[in-house]
Short mmCIF file of C-alpha atoms in Angstrom, two decimals:
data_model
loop_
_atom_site.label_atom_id
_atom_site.label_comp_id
_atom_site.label_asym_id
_atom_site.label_seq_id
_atom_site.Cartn_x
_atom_site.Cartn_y
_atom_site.Cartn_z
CA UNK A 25 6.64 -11.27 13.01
CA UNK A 26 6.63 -7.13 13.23
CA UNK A 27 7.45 -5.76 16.42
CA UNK A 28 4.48 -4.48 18.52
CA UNK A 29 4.23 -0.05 17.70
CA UNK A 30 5.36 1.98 20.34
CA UNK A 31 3.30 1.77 23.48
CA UNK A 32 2.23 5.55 23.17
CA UNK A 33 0.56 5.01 19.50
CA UNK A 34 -2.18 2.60 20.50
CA UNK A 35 -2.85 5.32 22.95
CA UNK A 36 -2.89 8.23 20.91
CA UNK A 37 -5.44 6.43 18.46
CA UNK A 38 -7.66 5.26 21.32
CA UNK A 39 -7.63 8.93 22.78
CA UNK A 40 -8.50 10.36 19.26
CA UNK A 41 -11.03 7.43 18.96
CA UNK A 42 -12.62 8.21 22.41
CA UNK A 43 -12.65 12.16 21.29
CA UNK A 44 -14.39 11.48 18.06
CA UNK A 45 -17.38 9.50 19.30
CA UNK A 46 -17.69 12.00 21.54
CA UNK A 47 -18.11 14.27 18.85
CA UNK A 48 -20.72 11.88 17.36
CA UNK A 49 -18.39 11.61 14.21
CA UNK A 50 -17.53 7.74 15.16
CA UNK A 51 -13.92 6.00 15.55
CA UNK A 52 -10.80 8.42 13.83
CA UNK A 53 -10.16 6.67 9.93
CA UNK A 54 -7.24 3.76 9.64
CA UNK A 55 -3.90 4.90 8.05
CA UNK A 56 -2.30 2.52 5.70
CA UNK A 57 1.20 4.37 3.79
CA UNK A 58 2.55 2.75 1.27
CA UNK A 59 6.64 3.77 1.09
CA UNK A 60 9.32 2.47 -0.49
CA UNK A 61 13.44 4.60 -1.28
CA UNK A 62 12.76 3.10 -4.32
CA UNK A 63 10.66 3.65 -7.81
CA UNK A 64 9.05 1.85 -10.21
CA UNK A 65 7.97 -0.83 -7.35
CA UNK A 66 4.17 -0.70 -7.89
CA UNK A 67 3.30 2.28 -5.11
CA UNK A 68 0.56 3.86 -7.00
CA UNK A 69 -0.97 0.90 -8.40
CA UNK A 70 -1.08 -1.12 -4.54
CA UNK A 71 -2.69 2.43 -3.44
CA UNK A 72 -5.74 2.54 -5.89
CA UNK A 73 -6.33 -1.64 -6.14
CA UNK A 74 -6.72 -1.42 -2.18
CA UNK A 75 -8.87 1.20 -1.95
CA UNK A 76 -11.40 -0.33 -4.63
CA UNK A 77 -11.60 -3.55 -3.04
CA UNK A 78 -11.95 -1.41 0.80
CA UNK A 79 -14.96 0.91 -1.19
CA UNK A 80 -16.15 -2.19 -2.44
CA UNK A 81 -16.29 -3.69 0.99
CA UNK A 82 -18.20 -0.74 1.82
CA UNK A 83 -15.71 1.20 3.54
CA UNK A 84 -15.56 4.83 3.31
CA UNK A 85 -12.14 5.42 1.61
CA UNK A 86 -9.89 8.16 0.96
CA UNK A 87 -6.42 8.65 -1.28
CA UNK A 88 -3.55 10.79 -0.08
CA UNK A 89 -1.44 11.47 -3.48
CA UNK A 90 2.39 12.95 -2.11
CA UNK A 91 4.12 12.05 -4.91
CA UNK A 92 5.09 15.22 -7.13
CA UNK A 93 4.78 13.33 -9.81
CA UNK A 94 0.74 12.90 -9.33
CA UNK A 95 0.44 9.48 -11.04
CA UNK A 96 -2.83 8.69 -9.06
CA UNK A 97 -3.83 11.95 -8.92
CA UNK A 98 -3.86 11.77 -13.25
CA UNK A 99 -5.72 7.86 -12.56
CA UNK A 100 -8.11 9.24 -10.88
CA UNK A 101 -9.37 11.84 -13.03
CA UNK A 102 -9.81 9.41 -15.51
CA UNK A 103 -12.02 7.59 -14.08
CA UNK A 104 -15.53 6.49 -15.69
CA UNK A 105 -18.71 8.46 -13.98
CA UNK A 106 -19.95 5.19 -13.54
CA UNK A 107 -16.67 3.92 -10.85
CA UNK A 108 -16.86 3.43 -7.42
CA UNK A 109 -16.27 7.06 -5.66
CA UNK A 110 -13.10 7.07 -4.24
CA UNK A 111 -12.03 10.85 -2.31
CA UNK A 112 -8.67 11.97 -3.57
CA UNK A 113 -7.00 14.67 -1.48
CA UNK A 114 -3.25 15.84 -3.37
CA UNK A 115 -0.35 17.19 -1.26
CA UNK A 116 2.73 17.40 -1.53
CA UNK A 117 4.77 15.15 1.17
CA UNK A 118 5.92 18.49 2.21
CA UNK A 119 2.65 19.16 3.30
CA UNK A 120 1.43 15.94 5.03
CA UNK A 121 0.55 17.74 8.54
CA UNK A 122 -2.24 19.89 6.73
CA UNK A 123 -2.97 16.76 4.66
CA UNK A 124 -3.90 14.75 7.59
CA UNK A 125 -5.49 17.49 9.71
CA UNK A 126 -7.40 18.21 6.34
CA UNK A 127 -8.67 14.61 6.22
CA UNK A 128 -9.13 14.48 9.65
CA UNK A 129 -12.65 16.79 8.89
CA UNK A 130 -13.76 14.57 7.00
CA UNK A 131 -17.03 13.25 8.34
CA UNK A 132 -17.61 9.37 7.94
CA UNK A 133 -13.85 8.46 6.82
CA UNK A 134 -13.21 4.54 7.36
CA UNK A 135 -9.79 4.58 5.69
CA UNK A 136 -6.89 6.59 4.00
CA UNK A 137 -4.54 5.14 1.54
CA UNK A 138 -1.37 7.31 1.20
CA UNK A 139 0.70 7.33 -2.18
CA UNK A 140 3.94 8.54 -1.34
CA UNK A 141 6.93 9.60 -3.77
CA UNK A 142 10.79 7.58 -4.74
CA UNK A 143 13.22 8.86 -2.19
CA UNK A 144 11.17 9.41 0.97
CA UNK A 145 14.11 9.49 2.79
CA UNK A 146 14.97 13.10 1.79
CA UNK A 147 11.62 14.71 3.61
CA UNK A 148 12.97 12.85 6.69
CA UNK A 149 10.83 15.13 9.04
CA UNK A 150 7.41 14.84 7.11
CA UNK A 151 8.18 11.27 6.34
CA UNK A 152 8.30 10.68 10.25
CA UNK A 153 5.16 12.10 10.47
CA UNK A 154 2.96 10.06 8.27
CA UNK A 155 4.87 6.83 9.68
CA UNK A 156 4.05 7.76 13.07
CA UNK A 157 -0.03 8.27 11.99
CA UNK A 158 -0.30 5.28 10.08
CA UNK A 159 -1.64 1.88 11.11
CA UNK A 160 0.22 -0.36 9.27
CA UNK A 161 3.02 0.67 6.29
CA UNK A 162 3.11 -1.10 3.34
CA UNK A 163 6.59 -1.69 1.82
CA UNK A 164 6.59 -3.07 -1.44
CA UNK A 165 9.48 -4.43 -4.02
CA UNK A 166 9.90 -6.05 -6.98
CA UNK A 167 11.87 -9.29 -6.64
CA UNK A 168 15.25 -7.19 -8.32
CA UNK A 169 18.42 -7.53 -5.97
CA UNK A 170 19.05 -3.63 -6.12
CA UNK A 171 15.46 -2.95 -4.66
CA UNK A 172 15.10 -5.67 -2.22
CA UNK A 173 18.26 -4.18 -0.89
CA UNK A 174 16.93 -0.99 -0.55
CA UNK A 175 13.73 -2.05 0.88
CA UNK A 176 15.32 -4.44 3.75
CA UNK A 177 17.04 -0.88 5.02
CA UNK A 178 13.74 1.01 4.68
CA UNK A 179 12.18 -1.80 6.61
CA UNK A 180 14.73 -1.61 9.50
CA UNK A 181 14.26 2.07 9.73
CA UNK A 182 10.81 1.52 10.00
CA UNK A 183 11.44 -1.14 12.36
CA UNK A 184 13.89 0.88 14.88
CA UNK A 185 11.13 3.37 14.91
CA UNK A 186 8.98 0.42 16.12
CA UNK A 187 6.12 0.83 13.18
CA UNK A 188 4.01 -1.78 12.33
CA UNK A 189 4.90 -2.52 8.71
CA UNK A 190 4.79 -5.00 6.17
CA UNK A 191 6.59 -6.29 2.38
CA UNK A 192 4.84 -6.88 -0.36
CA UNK A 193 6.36 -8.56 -3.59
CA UNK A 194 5.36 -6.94 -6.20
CA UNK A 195 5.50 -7.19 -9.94
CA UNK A 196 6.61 -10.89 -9.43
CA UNK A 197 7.31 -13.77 -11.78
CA UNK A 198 6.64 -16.44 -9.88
CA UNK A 199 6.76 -19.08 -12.14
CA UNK A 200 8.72 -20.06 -15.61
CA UNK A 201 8.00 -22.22 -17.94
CA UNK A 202 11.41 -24.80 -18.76
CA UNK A 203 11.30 -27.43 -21.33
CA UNK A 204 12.46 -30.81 -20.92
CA UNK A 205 14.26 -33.27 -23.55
CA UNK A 206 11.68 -35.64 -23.81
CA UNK A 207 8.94 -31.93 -24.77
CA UNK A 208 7.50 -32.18 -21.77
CA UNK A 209 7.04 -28.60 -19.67
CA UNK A 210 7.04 -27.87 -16.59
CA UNK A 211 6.55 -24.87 -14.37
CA UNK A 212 8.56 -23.92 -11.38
CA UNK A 213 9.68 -21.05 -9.05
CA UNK A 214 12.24 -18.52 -10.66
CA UNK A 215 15.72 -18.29 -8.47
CA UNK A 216 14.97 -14.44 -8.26
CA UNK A 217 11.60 -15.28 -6.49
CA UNK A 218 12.29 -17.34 -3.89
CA UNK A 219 15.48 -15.40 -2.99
CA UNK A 220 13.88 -12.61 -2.66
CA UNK A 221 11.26 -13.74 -0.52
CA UNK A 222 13.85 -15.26 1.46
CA UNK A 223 15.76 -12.09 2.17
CA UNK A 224 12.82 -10.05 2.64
CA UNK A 225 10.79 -12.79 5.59
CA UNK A 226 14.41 -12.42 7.21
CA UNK A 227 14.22 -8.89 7.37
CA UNK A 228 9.89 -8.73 8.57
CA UNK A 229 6.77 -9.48 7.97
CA UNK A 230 5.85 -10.38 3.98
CA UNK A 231 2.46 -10.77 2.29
CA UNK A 232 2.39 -14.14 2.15
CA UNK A 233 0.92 -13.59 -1.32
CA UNK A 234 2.30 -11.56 -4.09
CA UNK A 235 1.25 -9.36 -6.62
CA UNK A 236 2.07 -10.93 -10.20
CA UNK A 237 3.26 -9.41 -13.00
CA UNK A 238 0.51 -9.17 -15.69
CA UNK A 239 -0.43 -6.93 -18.44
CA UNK A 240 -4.27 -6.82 -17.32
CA UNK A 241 -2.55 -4.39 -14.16
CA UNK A 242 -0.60 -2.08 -16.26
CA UNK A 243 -3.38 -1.71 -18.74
CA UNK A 244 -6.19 -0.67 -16.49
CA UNK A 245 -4.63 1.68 -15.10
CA UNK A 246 -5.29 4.25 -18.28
CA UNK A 247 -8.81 3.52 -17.96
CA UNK A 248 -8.96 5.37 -14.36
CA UNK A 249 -9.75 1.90 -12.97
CA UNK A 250 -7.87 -0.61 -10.60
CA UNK A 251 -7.51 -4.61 -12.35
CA UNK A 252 -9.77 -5.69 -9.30
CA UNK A 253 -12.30 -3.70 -11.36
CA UNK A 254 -12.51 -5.86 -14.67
CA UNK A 255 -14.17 -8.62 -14.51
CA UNK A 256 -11.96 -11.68 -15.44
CA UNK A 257 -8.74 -9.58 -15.68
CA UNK A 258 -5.75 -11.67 -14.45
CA UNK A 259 -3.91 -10.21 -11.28
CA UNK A 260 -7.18 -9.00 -9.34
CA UNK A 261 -7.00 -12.32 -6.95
CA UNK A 262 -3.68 -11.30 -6.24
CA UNK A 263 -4.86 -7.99 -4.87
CA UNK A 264 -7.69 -9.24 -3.32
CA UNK A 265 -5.34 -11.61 -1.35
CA UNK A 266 -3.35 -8.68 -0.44
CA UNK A 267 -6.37 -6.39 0.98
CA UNK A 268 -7.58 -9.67 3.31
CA UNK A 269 -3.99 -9.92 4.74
CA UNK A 270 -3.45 -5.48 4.82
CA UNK A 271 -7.25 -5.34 6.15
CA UNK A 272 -6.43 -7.57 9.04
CA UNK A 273 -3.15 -6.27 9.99
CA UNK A 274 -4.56 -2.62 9.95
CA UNK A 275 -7.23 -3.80 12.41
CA UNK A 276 -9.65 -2.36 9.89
CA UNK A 277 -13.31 -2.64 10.62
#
Protein backbone atom coordinates (compact mmCIF):
# COMPACT_ATOMS: atom_id res chain seq x y z
CA UNK A 1 0.00 0.00 0.00
CA UNK A 2 1.28 3.86 -0.80
CA UNK A 3 1.77 5.94 2.05
CA UNK A 4 -1.02 8.50 2.77
CA UNK A 5 0.35 12.36 0.86
CA UNK A 6 1.47 14.80 3.14
CA UNK A 7 -1.18 16.11 5.46
CA UNK A 8 -0.88 19.73 3.92
CA UNK A 9 -1.80 18.46 0.17
CA UNK A 10 -5.31 17.24 0.85
CA UNK A 11 -5.60 20.68 2.24
CA UNK A 12 -4.25 22.69 -0.36
CA UNK A 13 -6.64 20.87 -2.95
CA UNK A 14 -9.69 21.27 -0.71
CA UNK A 15 -8.81 25.09 -0.25
CA UNK A 16 -8.38 25.47 -4.09
CA UNK A 17 -11.58 23.31 -4.42
CA UNK A 18 -13.55 25.51 -1.92
CA UNK A 19 -12.08 28.78 -3.92
CA UNK A 20 -13.19 27.54 -7.26
CA UNK A 21 -16.85 26.85 -6.54
CA UNK A 22 -16.82 29.93 -5.18
CA UNK A 23 -15.89 31.24 -8.34
CA UNK A 24 -18.74 29.22 -9.93
CA UNK A 25 -15.99 27.39 -12.05
CA UNK A 26 -16.64 23.95 -9.97
CA UNK A 27 -13.96 21.60 -8.09
CA UNK A 28 -9.94 22.51 -9.32
CA UNK A 29 -9.06 19.49 -12.29
CA UNK A 30 -7.24 16.04 -10.97
CA UNK A 31 -3.45 15.75 -11.70
CA UNK A 32 -2.22 12.44 -12.80
CA UNK A 33 2.01 12.66 -13.95
CA UNK A 34 3.29 10.04 -15.47
CA UNK A 35 7.42 9.93 -14.65
CA UNK A 36 9.82 7.58 -14.98
CA UNK A 37 14.48 8.28 -14.98
CA UNK A 38 14.03 6.09 -17.61
CA UNK A 39 13.03 5.98 -21.60
CA UNK A 40 11.49 3.95 -23.86
CA UNK A 41 9.02 2.68 -20.89
CA UNK A 42 5.67 3.54 -22.58
CA UNK A 43 5.22 7.37 -21.01
CA UNK A 44 3.61 8.87 -23.97
CA UNK A 45 1.56 6.09 -24.99
CA UNK A 46 -0.03 5.51 -20.98
CA UNK A 47 -0.62 9.50 -21.32
CA UNK A 48 -2.85 9.55 -24.53
CA UNK A 49 -4.69 5.79 -23.92
CA UNK A 50 -5.84 7.36 -20.44
CA UNK A 51 -7.03 10.35 -21.52
CA UNK A 52 -9.27 8.70 -24.38
CA UNK A 53 -10.83 6.31 -22.19
CA UNK A 54 -11.30 9.59 -19.28
CA UNK A 55 -12.91 11.81 -22.60
CA UNK A 56 -14.72 8.85 -23.34
CA UNK A 57 -16.08 8.62 -19.86
CA UNK A 58 -17.08 12.05 -20.40
CA UNK A 59 -14.54 13.77 -18.53
CA UNK A 60 -13.18 16.99 -19.59
CA UNK A 61 -9.47 16.15 -20.26
CA UNK A 62 -6.37 17.91 -20.84
CA UNK A 63 -2.53 16.79 -21.97
CA UNK A 64 0.54 18.45 -20.53
CA UNK A 65 3.45 17.46 -23.18
CA UNK A 66 7.15 18.33 -21.12
CA UNK A 67 9.07 16.19 -22.96
CA UNK A 68 11.46 18.13 -25.48
CA UNK A 69 11.16 15.61 -27.58
CA UNK A 70 7.19 16.36 -28.26
CA UNK A 71 6.19 12.75 -29.09
CA UNK A 72 2.49 13.45 -28.07
CA UNK A 73 2.58 16.72 -29.04
CA UNK A 74 3.44 15.18 -32.99
CA UNK A 75 0.33 12.27 -31.96
CA UNK A 76 -1.80 14.65 -31.47
CA UNK A 77 -1.66 16.64 -34.47
CA UNK A 78 -2.30 13.73 -36.30
CA UNK A 79 -5.23 13.06 -35.20
CA UNK A 80 -8.47 12.38 -37.48
CA UNK A 81 -11.15 15.51 -37.36
CA UNK A 82 -13.44 12.96 -36.52
CA UNK A 83 -11.41 11.86 -32.74
CA UNK A 84 -12.49 12.57 -29.52
CA UNK A 85 -11.17 16.31 -28.61
CA UNK A 86 -8.54 16.02 -26.34
CA UNK A 87 -6.77 19.84 -25.16
CA UNK A 88 -3.04 19.64 -25.57
CA UNK A 89 -1.09 22.38 -23.80
CA UNK A 90 3.15 21.94 -24.70
CA UNK A 91 5.81 23.15 -22.20
CA UNK A 92 8.77 22.50 -21.57
CA UNK A 93 9.33 20.82 -17.92
CA UNK A 94 11.24 23.93 -17.42
CA UNK A 95 8.20 25.69 -17.57
CA UNK A 96 5.67 23.59 -15.56
CA UNK A 97 4.67 26.59 -13.03
CA UNK A 98 3.18 28.65 -16.07
CA UNK A 99 1.96 25.30 -17.43
CA UNK A 100 -0.19 24.62 -14.52
CA UNK A 101 -1.24 28.20 -13.72
CA UNK A 102 -2.03 28.23 -17.58
CA UNK A 103 -4.32 25.21 -17.20
CA UNK A 104 -5.54 26.31 -14.15
CA UNK A 105 -7.88 29.03 -16.48
CA UNK A 106 -9.20 26.66 -18.02
CA UNK A 107 -12.93 26.67 -17.44
CA UNK A 108 -14.62 23.13 -17.05
CA UNK A 109 -11.21 21.03 -16.71
CA UNK A 110 -11.99 17.46 -15.07
CA UNK A 111 -8.46 16.12 -15.58
CA UNK A 112 -4.77 16.72 -16.75
CA UNK A 113 -2.54 14.03 -17.95
CA UNK A 114 1.15 15.14 -17.84
CA UNK A 115 3.81 13.57 -20.32
CA UNK A 116 7.00 14.16 -18.86
CA UNK A 117 10.63 13.62 -20.45
CA UNK A 118 13.74 10.53 -19.69
CA UNK A 119 15.84 11.93 -16.92
CA UNK A 120 13.44 13.95 -14.76
CA UNK A 121 15.77 13.89 -12.21
CA UNK A 122 17.95 16.67 -13.75
CA UNK A 123 14.97 19.54 -13.48
CA UNK A 124 14.95 18.50 -9.78
CA UNK A 125 13.19 21.87 -8.82
CA UNK A 126 10.37 21.80 -11.57
CA UNK A 127 10.10 18.11 -11.17
CA UNK A 128 9.17 18.79 -7.39
CA UNK A 129 6.68 20.92 -8.48
CA UNK A 130 4.48 18.88 -10.68
CA UNK A 131 4.90 15.92 -8.01
CA UNK A 132 3.70 18.06 -5.36
CA UNK A 133 0.34 19.17 -7.72
CA UNK A 134 -0.45 15.89 -8.83
CA UNK A 135 -3.00 13.43 -7.46
CA UNK A 136 -1.60 10.34 -8.05
CA UNK A 137 1.96 9.64 -10.19
CA UNK A 138 2.11 7.04 -12.46
CA UNK A 139 5.47 5.18 -12.66
CA UNK A 140 5.74 2.86 -15.32
CA UNK A 141 8.52 0.09 -16.49
CA UNK A 142 9.04 -2.46 -18.70
CA UNK A 143 9.74 -5.79 -17.00
CA UNK A 144 13.90 -5.22 -18.04
CA UNK A 145 16.20 -5.55 -14.83
CA UNK A 146 18.06 -2.17 -15.72
CA UNK A 147 14.65 -0.21 -15.64
CA UNK A 148 12.92 -1.83 -12.83
CA UNK A 149 16.02 -0.80 -11.01
CA UNK A 150 15.74 2.55 -11.88
CA UNK A 151 12.14 2.81 -11.28
CA UNK A 152 12.21 1.16 -7.57
CA UNK A 153 14.66 4.41 -6.74
CA UNK A 154 12.30 6.84 -8.51
CA UNK A 155 9.54 5.27 -6.52
CA UNK A 156 11.32 5.75 -3.14
CA UNK A 157 12.01 9.30 -3.96
CA UNK A 158 8.60 9.73 -4.62
CA UNK A 159 7.81 7.90 -1.61
CA UNK A 160 10.17 9.97 0.96
CA UNK A 161 8.42 12.92 -0.46
CA UNK A 162 5.22 11.13 0.73
CA UNK A 163 3.37 11.25 -2.95
CA UNK A 164 0.77 9.10 -3.73
CA UNK A 165 2.14 7.04 -6.62
CA UNK A 166 1.80 3.98 -8.39
CA UNK A 167 3.87 1.14 -11.02
CA UNK A 168 2.66 0.15 -13.93
CA UNK A 169 4.23 -2.80 -16.04
CA UNK A 170 4.40 -1.92 -19.14
CA UNK A 171 5.26 -3.37 -22.48
CA UNK A 172 4.99 -6.88 -20.77
CA UNK A 173 5.22 -10.43 -22.02
CA UNK A 174 3.34 -12.11 -19.82
CA UNK A 175 3.09 -15.28 -21.23
CA UNK A 176 5.34 -17.76 -23.59
CA UNK A 177 4.49 -20.32 -25.43
CA UNK A 178 6.99 -23.77 -24.52
CA UNK A 179 6.60 -26.98 -26.28
CA UNK A 180 6.49 -30.22 -24.73
CA UNK A 181 7.94 -33.76 -26.00
CA UNK A 182 4.86 -35.38 -26.45
CA UNK A 183 3.74 -31.63 -29.07
CA UNK A 184 1.67 -30.55 -26.68
CA UNK A 185 1.93 -26.48 -25.75
CA UNK A 186 1.51 -24.82 -23.10
CA UNK A 187 1.52 -21.24 -21.93
CA UNK A 188 3.04 -19.90 -18.80
CA UNK A 189 4.48 -16.79 -17.02
CA UNK A 190 8.00 -15.62 -18.34
CA UNK A 191 10.80 -15.55 -15.32
CA UNK A 192 11.30 -11.77 -16.30
CA UNK A 193 7.54 -11.16 -15.48
CA UNK A 194 6.95 -12.37 -12.37
CA UNK A 195 10.31 -11.08 -11.06
CA UNK A 196 9.66 -8.02 -11.91
CA UNK A 197 6.41 -7.73 -10.46
CA UNK A 198 7.88 -9.12 -7.48
CA UNK A 199 10.51 -6.45 -7.02
CA UNK A 200 8.35 -3.72 -7.98
CA UNK A 201 4.96 -4.79 -5.20
CA UNK A 202 8.05 -4.81 -2.70
CA UNK A 203 8.98 -1.48 -3.48
CA UNK A 204 4.78 0.11 -3.72
CA UNK A 205 1.79 -0.02 -5.04
CA UNK A 206 1.53 -1.91 -8.77
CA UNK A 207 -1.36 -1.98 -11.26
CA UNK A 208 -2.47 -5.10 -10.59
CA UNK A 209 -2.89 -5.35 -14.37
CA UNK A 210 -0.36 -4.72 -16.99
CA UNK A 211 -0.08 -3.27 -20.18
CA UNK A 212 0.96 -6.05 -22.85
CA UNK A 213 3.15 -5.85 -25.44
CA UNK A 214 1.28 -5.83 -28.81
CA UNK A 215 1.74 -4.44 -32.17
CA UNK A 216 -2.01 -3.05 -32.33
CA UNK A 217 -0.33 -0.22 -29.49
CA UNK A 218 2.66 0.74 -31.40
CA UNK A 219 0.75 0.96 -34.61
CA UNK A 220 -1.99 3.32 -33.65
CA UNK A 221 -0.10 5.53 -32.47
CA UNK A 222 0.81 7.02 -36.22
CA UNK A 223 -2.74 7.31 -36.81
CA UNK A 224 -3.06 10.20 -33.99
CA UNK A 225 -5.21 7.66 -32.11
CA UNK A 226 -4.80 5.67 -28.74
CA UNK A 227 -5.37 1.36 -29.27
CA UNK A 228 -8.46 1.90 -26.88
CA UNK A 229 -9.71 3.67 -30.03
CA UNK A 230 -9.88 0.67 -32.62
CA UNK A 231 -12.32 -1.40 -32.30
CA UNK A 232 -11.06 -5.03 -31.74
CA UNK A 233 -7.37 -3.96 -31.50
CA UNK A 234 -5.56 -6.21 -28.95
CA UNK A 235 -4.08 -4.30 -25.82
CA UNK A 236 -7.13 -1.78 -25.33
CA UNK A 237 -8.56 -4.09 -22.26
CA UNK A 238 -5.32 -3.73 -20.85
CA UNK A 239 -5.64 0.03 -20.75
CA UNK A 240 -8.99 0.07 -19.87
CA UNK A 241 -8.02 -2.03 -16.77
CA UNK A 242 -5.44 0.45 -16.04
CA UNK A 243 -7.81 3.74 -16.21
CA UNK A 244 -10.48 1.78 -13.63
CA UNK A 245 -7.56 1.14 -11.17
CA UNK A 246 -5.66 5.10 -12.01
CA UNK A 247 -9.40 6.58 -11.97
CA UNK A 248 -10.00 5.27 -8.52
CA UNK A 249 -6.76 5.97 -6.96
CA UNK A 250 -6.88 9.64 -8.32
CA UNK A 251 -10.25 10.00 -6.57
CA UNK A 252 -11.48 11.10 -9.98
CA UNK A 253 -15.09 11.96 -10.35
Amino acid sequence: MSKPRKPTAPNKRAATNAVERNRGAGPAPRWISIQSPKGGVGKTTLALNLAELAARDGLHVALLDTDLQRSLTKWHLRRPEEARHLLLLTRPLAEVEEAIQELQQKKGLDLVIVDTPPAVEYVPDQTKILMEHSDLVLVPSTTGSADVESVIEWMGLLRRRNVRAAFVINRANTRVTTRHADGDEAAVGTLSYRDAQRHLNAAGLLCPVPVRQFEDINNSHGYGVGVVEVRGAKGADDFESVWHFVRNMAEVR
